[in-house]
XYZ file of C-alpha atoms in Angstrom:
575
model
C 136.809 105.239 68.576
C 136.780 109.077 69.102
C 138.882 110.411 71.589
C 137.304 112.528 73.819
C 138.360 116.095 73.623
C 139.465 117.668 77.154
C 138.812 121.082 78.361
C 141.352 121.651 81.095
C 140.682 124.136 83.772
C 141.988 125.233 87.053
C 141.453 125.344 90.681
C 138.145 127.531 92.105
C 136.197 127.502 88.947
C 133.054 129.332 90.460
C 129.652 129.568 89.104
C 129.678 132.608 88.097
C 132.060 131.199 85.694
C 130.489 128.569 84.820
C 127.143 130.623 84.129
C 126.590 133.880 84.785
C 123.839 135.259 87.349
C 122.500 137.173 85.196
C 121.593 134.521 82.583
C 119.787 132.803 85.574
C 115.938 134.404 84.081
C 115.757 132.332 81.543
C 116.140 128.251 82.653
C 115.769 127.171 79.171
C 118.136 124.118 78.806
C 119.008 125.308 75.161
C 120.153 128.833 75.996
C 122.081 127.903 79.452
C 124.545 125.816 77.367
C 125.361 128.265 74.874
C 126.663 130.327 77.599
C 128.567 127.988 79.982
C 132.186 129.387 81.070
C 131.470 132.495 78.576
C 134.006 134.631 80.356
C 136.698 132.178 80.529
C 135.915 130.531 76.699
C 133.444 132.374 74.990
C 129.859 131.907 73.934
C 129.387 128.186 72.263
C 132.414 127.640 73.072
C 132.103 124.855 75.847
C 129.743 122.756 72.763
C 132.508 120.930 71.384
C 134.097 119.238 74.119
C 132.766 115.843 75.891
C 134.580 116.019 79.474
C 136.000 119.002 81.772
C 138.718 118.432 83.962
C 139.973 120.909 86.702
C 141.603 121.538 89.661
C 140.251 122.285 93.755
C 137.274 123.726 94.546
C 135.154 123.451 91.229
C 132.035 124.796 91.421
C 132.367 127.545 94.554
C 130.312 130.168 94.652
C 126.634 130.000 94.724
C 124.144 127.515 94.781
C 122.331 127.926 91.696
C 121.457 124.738 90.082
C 122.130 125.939 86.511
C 125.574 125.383 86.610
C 125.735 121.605 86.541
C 122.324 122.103 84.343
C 124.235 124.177 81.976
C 126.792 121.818 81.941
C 124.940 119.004 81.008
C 122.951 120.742 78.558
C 126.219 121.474 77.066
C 126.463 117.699 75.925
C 129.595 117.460 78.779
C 129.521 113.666 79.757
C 131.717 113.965 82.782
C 133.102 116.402 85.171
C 136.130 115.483 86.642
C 138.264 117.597 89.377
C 140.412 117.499 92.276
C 137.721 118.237 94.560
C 133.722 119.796 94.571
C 132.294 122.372 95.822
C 129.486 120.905 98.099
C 126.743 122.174 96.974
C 127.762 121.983 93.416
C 128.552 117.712 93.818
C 125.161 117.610 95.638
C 123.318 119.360 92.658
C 124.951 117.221 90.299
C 124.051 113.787 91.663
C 120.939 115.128 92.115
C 120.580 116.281 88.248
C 122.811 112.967 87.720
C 125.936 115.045 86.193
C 128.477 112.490 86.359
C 131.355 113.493 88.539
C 134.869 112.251 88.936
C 136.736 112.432 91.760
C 140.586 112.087 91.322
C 141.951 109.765 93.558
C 138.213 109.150 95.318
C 138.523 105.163 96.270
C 134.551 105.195 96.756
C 131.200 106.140 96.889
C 128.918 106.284 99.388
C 126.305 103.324 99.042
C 123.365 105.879 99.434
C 125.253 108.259 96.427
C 125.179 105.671 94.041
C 121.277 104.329 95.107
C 120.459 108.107 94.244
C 122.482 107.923 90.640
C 121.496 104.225 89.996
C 117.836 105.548 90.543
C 117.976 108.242 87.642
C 118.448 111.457 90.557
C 116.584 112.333 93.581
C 113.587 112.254 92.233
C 113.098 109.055 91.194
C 115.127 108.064 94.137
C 112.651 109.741 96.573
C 109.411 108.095 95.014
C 111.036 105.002 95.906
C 110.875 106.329 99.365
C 107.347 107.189 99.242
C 106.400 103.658 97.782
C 108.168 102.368 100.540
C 111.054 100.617 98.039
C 114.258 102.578 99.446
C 114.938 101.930 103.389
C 117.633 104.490 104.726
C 120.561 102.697 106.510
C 121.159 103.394 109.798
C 123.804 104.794 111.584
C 126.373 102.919 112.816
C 128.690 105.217 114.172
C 129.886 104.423 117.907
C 129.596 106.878 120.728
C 132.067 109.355 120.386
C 132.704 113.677 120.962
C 130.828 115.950 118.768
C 131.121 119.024 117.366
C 128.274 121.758 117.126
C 127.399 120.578 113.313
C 128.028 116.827 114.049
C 125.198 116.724 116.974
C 122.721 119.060 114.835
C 122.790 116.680 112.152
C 122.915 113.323 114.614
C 119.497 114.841 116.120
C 117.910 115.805 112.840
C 118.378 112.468 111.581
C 117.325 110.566 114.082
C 121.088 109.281 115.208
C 122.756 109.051 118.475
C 126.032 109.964 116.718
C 127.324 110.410 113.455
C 131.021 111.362 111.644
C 132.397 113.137 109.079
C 131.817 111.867 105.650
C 128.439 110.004 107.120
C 125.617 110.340 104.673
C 122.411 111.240 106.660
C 118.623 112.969 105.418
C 118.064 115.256 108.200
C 114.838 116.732 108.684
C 114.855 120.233 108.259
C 113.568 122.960 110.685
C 113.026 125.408 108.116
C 113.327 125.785 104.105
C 114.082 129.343 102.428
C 113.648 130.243 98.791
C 113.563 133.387 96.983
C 112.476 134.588 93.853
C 115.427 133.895 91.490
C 114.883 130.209 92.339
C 111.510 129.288 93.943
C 109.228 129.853 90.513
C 111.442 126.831 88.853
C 111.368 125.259 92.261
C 107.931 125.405 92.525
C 107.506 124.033 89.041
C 109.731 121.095 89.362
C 108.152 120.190 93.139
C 104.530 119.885 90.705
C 106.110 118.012 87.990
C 107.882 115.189 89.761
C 104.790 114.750 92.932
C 101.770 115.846 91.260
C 99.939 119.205 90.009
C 97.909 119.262 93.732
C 100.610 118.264 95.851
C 101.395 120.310 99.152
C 104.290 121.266 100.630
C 105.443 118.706 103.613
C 104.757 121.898 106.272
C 104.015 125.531 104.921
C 104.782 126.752 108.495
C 108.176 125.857 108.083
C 108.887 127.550 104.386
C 109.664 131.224 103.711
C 109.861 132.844 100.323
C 111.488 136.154 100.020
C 111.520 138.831 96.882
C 114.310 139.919 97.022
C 117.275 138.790 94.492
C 115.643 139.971 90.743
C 113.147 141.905 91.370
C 115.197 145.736 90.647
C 117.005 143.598 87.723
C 114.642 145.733 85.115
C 115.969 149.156 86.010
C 119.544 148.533 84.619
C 118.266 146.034 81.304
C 115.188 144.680 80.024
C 114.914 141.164 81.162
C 111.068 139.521 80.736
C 112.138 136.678 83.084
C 112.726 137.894 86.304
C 108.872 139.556 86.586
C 107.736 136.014 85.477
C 109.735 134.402 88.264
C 108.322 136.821 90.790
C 104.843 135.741 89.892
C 105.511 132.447 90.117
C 106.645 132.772 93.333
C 103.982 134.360 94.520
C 101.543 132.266 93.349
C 103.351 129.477 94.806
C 103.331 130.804 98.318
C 99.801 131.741 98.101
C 98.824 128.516 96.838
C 100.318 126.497 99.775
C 99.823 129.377 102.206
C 103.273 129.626 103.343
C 105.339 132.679 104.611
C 105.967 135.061 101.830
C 108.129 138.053 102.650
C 107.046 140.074 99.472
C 108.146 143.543 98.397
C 106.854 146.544 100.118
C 106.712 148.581 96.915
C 107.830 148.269 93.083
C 111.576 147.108 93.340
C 111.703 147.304 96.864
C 112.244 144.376 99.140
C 111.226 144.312 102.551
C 114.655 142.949 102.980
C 117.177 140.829 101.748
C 116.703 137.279 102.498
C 119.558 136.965 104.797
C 119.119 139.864 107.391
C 115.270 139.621 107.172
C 114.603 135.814 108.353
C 117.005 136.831 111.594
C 114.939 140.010 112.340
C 111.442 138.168 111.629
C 112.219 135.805 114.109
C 112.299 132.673 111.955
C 116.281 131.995 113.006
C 116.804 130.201 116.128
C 119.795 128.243 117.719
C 119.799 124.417 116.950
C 117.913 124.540 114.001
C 118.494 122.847 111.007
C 118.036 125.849 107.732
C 118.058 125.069 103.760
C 118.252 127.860 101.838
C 118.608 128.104 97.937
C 121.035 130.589 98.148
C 124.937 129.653 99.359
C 125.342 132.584 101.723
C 122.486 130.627 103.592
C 125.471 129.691 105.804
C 124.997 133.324 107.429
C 122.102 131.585 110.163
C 125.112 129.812 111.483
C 125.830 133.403 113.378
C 122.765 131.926 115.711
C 123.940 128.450 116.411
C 122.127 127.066 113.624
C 122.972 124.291 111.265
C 122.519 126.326 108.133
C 123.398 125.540 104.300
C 122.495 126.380 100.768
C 121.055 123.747 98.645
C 120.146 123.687 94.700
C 117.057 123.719 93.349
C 115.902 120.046 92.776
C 117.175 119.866 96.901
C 114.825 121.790 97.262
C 111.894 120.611 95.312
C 112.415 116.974 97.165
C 112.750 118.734 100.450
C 109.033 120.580 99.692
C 107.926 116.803 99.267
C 109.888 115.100 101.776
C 110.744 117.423 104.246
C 114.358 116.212 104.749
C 117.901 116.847 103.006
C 120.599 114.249 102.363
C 124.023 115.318 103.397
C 127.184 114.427 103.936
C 128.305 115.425 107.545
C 131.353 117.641 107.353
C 134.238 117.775 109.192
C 134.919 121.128 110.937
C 137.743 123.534 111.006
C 137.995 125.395 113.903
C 138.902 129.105 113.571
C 139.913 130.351 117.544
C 140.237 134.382 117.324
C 141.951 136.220 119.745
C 143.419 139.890 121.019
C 141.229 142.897 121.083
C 140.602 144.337 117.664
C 142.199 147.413 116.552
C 140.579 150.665 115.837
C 138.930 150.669 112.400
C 138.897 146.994 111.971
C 136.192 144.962 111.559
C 134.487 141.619 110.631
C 134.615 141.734 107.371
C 138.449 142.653 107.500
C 138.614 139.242 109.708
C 136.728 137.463 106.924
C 139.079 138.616 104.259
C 142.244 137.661 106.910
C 141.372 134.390 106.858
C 140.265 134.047 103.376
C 144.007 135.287 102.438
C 145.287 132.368 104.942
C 143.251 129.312 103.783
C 142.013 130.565 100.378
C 138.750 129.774 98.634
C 139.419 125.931 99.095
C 140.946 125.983 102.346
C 137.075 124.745 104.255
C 135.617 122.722 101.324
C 132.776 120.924 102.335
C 133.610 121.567 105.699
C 132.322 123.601 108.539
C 134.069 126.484 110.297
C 133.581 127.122 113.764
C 134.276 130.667 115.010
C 134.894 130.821 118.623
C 138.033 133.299 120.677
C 138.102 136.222 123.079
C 137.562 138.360 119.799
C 134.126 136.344 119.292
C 132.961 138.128 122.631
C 133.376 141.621 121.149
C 131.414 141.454 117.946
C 127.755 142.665 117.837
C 125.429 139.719 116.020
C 126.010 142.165 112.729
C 129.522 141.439 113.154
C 128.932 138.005 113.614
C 126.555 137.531 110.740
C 129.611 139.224 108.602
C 131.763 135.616 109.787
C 129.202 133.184 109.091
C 127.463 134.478 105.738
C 131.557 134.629 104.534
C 132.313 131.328 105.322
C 131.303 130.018 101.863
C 133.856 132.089 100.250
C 136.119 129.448 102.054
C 134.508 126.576 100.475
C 132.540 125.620 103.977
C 128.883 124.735 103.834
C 128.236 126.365 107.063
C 130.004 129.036 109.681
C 129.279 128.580 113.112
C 129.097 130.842 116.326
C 128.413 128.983 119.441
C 125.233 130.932 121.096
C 126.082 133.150 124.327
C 124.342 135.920 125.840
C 124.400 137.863 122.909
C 123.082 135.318 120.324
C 120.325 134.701 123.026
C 119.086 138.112 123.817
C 118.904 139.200 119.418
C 116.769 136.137 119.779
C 114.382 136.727 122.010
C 113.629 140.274 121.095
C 112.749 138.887 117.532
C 110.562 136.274 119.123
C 109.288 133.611 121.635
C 109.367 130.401 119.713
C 111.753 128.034 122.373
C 114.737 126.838 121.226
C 117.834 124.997 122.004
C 121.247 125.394 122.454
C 124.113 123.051 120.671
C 127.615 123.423 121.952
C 130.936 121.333 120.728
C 131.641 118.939 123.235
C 134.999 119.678 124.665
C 136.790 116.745 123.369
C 134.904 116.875 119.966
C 137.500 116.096 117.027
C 138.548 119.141 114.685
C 140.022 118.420 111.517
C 142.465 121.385 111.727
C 142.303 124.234 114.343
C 143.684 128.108 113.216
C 144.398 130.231 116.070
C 144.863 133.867 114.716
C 145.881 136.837 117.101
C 144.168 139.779 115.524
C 145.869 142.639 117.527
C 147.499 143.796 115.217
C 145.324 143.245 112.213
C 145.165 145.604 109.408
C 142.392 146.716 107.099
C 141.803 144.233 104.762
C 141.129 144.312 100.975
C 140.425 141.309 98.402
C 141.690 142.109 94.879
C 139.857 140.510 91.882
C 138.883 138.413 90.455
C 138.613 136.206 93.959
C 138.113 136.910 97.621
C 140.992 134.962 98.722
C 143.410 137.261 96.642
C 143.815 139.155 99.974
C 146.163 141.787 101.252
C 147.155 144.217 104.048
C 145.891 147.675 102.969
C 148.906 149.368 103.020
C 150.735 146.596 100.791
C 147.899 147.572 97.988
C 149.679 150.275 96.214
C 147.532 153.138 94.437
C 144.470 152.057 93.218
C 142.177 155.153 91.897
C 138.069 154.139 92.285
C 135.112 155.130 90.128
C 132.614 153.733 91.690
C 131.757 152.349 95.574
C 128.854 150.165 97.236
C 127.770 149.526 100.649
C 125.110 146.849 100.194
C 123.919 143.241 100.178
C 123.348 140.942 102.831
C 127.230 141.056 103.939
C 127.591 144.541 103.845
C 124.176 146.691 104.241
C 123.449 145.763 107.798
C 123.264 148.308 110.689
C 126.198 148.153 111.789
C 127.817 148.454 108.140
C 126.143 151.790 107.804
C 127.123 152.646 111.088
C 130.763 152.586 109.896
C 129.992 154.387 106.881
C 128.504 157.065 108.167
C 131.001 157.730 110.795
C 133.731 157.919 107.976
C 131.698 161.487 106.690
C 130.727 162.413 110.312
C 134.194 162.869 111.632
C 135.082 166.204 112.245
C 137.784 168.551 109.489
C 140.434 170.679 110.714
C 138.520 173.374 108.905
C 135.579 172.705 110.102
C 133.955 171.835 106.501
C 131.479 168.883 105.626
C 132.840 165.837 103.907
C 132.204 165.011 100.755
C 132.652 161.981 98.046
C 135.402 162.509 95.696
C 133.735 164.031 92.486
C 135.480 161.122 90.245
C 133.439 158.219 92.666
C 129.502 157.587 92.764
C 128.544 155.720 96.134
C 125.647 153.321 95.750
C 124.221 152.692 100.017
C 121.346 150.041 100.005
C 120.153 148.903 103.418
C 120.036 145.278 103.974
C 115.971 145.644 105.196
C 113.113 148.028 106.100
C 113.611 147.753 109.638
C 117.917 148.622 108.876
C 116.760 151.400 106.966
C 114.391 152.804 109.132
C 116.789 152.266 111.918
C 119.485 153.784 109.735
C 117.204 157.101 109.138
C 115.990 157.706 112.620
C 119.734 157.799 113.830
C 120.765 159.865 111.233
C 123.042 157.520 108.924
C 121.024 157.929 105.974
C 121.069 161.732 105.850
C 124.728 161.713 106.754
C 125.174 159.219 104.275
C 123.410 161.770 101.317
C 124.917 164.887 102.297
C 128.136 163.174 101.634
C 126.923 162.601 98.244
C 125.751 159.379 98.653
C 123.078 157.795 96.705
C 120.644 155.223 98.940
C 118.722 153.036 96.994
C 116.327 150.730 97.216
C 116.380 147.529 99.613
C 117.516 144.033 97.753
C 120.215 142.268 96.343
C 120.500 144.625 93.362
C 124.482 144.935 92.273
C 125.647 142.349 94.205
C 124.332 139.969 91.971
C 124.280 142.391 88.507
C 120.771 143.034 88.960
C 119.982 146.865 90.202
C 121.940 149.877 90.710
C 125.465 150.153 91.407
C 127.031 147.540 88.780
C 130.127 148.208 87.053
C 130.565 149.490 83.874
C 133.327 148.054 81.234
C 136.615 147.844 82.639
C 135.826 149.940 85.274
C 137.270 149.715 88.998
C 135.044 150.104 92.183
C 135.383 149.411 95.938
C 132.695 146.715 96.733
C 131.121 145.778 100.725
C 130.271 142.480 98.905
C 131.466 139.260 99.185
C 132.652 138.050 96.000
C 134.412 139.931 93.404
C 134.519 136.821 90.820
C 134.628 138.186 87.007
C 130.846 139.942 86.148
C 129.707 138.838 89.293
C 128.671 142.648 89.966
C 129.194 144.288 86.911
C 130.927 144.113 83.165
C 133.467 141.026 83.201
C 136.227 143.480 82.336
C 135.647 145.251 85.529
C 137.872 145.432 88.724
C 136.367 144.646 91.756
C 138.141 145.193 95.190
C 136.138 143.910 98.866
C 136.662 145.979 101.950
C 134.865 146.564 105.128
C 132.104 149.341 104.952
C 134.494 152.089 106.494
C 137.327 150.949 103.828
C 134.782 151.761 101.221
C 133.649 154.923 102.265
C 137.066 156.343 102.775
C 138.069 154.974 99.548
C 134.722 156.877 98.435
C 135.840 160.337 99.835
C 139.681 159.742 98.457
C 139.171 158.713 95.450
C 141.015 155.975 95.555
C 141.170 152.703 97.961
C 142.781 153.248 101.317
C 141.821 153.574 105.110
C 143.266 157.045 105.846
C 140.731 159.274 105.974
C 143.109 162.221 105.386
């Protein structure tokens, strides 16, 4: 017998490393696997081994379903690890990727019914003929937390656990156009070329992720997803949140579904996109899912999931001058690191809670994947509940933790004192105090994406070049930096222009572009050139996540970035 030849990674393999966003146009089985864990092996390279093995975390990062596709297109026959990213163990029993847990005893009965089944496909037209019965839950009375009672509701239990395996219905489904084309195409293969979604009411697509991908390389893909998607939404007449010119989203998926009113407390949110999490700002139970999720969920209308523990992160003090949310994120990425909230939830609550604006809060929530959690949650208060109802008047309903509800860990930061925060690649856990950074010249800057292009971001920003000189002159970006501003949506950037951010923003030097995911993702404007070193609002910095894999990518807050802009270099003191 052969032995099986080994390729030994580490801990928080992402899957960016695994495949590259930017292969992600073309879904062809044969190409993905030629390019699996290219910047950590090399092209072809991942071909002649049978099993991986690795550390924590494996798979973190996004939700795109190509990873474990590539994979197992790759001819891998098992994946074994420490511990899985959620999403990334979901997609793979869904694909049926065989997984390995080290020192996992067993497997949920409903897990293996799935894998025994051939995937979720196969398992879910069992359903529909009426072969497959659910269990029920058997879980005793007991406290809740916020995510526990969500899911008990959705799935039609008085109470459930961590580690409980439940389908809860959904409230709402989001896909956009790097993933709902195949999504769309798989939902048609596996329940029929006339089927219809299970509610069209309750799914949004958004153009937003690919669609500027062309003005930085040719790519014949992404304009073919786009159309797909369209089609797709226009065939089943759902909500389709298209551009509002060539290249130009209405907004990116994240800050648009809040601000069109389709984000409510209570709810229960899929998204095919990991920073899906970012709804859990509202009090809603909010998570990315891959595509084949997806596709069953068009059919079925429901998810399966594990219910996760949560991690409750109390905040406290009153934050210092110049500090904000996305400096807390980073803070407590440094503490826990990328695998500190695996398959867990976070729960944000503390005096310092109180003081954010919902931008602020957003900045928690959509962050909390970088931690390994599925969602982040914000209890609702008066806040939460007035964004709401200016966006619109569906009713909805407020979930709290009950006050003896069981946290697997609790992290009580006092933020006083807090510094300026900045992550240092190639991960956003590899965190530091600002002043411990050393000198670090910049050639390039971005304010963008969904963490990081909100109002309140360029609200910062702009401040950094509005503040007076002691000679009275206009600020200006450092002649060795470009600056790359992208509001998160329309409305942000019409906002943004009518109180005089934009302009502020331009005189500096400043170059605002178009609405959409763009760098963030290496697809539009702003990406980083080989070995180059830039200052990124973002919220990963994983190798050629936003740019050439032998680029440096540091995270900071907004302001950090703009001061770094002006300076030349990264730092927070603006002279």
């Amino acid at each position: 017998m052969t032995k099986e030849k080994v390729l030994q990674l580490g801990n928080d393999i992402n899957t960016d490393d695994i495949i590259p966003a930017k292969r992600g146009t073309n879904g062809d089985p044969g190409h993905l696997k030629r390019y699996v864990l290219e910047h950590l092996i090399g092209v072809d390279q991942l071909l002649q081994y049978d099993v991986i093995e690795a550390g924590e975390n494996f798979g973190c990062g996004s939700s795109r379903e190509y990873a474990p596709l590539a994979i197992q297109a790759a001819g891998i026959k098992e994946v074994r690890a420490r511990s899985f990213a959620e999403i990334f163990y979901r997609n793979s029993i869904n694909i049926g990727l065989p997984l390995e847990t080290f020192a996992e005893q067993s497997q949920d009965p409903v897990v293996t019914a799935i894998t025994e089944a051939g995937g979720l496909f196969p398992f879910n037209k069992q359903r529909q003929r009426g072969e497959v019965q659910l269990p029920k839950g058997k879980t005793l009375p007991r406290p809740m937390t916020m995510a526990e009672k969500m899911l008990a509701q959705a799935s039609g239990n008085a109470y459930v656990k961590p580690g409980e395996l439940v389908f809860a219905q959904v409230d709402l489904a989001m896909s956009h156009d790097a993933i709902a084309g195949p999504v769309a195409a798989l939902f048609h293969q596996h329940f029929g070329a006339d089927v219809k979604v299970w509610d069209p009411q309750k799914l949004v697509l958004v153009a937003d992720h690919f669609i500027q991908i062309n003005d930085i390389r040719p790519d014949t893909g992404a304009p073919t997803m786009y159309k797909n998607m369209v089609a797709f939404a226009q065939e089943q007449n759902c909500h389709l949140l298209d551009m509002v010119s060539p290249g130009e989203a209405a907004g990116i998926c994240h800050v648009l579904l809040p601000e069109q009113g389709f984000i409510r407390p209570g709810m229960i949110v899929a998204g095919t996109d990991s920073h899906s999490c970012t709804y859990g700002a509202f009090g809603a139970f909010s998570t990315g899912v891959g595509s084949t999720d997806m596709a069953n969920l068009f059919a079925m209308g429901d998810l399966w999931i594990r219910v996760p523990a949560t991690i409750l992160i109390e905040l406290s003090g009153t934050l210092p001058t110049g500090v904000s949310a996305k400096d807390i994120m980073l803070f407590i990425l440094g503490q826990i690191g990328c695998s500190g909230a695996t398959s867990k939830v976070l729960e944000f609550r503390g005096s310092i809670i109180t003081q954010l604006p919902m931008d602020e809060r957003m900045t928690l929530a959509n962050m909390a994947i970088e931690c390994g959690a599925m969602c982040g949650l914000i209890a609702p208060d008066q806040v939460t509940e007035q964004y709401v109802k200016q966006q619109t008047s569906e009713p909805f309903e407020t979930v709290l933790s009950d006050f003896e509800a069981e946290f697997e860990q609790v992290y009580r930061f006092d933020l006083s004192a807090l510094e300026p925060q900045v992550a240092r690649p190639p991960k956003p856990d590899q965190v530091v105090d600002i002043g411990a950074l050393g000198d670090v010249p910049i050639t390039r800057a971005f304010i963008g994406s969904c963490t990081g292009g909100k109002l309140h971001d360029l609200e910062q920003a702009a401040a950094v070049y509005s503040a007076p000189r002691s000679d009275g002159k206009q600020r200006r970006i450092s002649p060795d930096v470009q600056l790359f501003v992208v509001p998160a949506s329309q409305a942000v950037r019409h906002k943004a222009e009518a109180l005089g951010y934009l302009q502020t923003l331009e005189q500096a030097g400043a170059q605002i572009l178009k609405s959409g995911c763009g760098a963030c993702i290496n697809a539009g404007a702003g990406t980083l050139g080989r070995k180059e070193t830039g200052i990124y609002a973002t919220n990963r910095n994983f190798k050629g996540r936003s740019g050439d894999p032998s680029a440096y990518n540091y995270l900071a807050s907004p302001r950090v970035v703009a001061i770094s802009a002006l300076r030349g270099k990264i730092t927070d003191q603006l002279d």
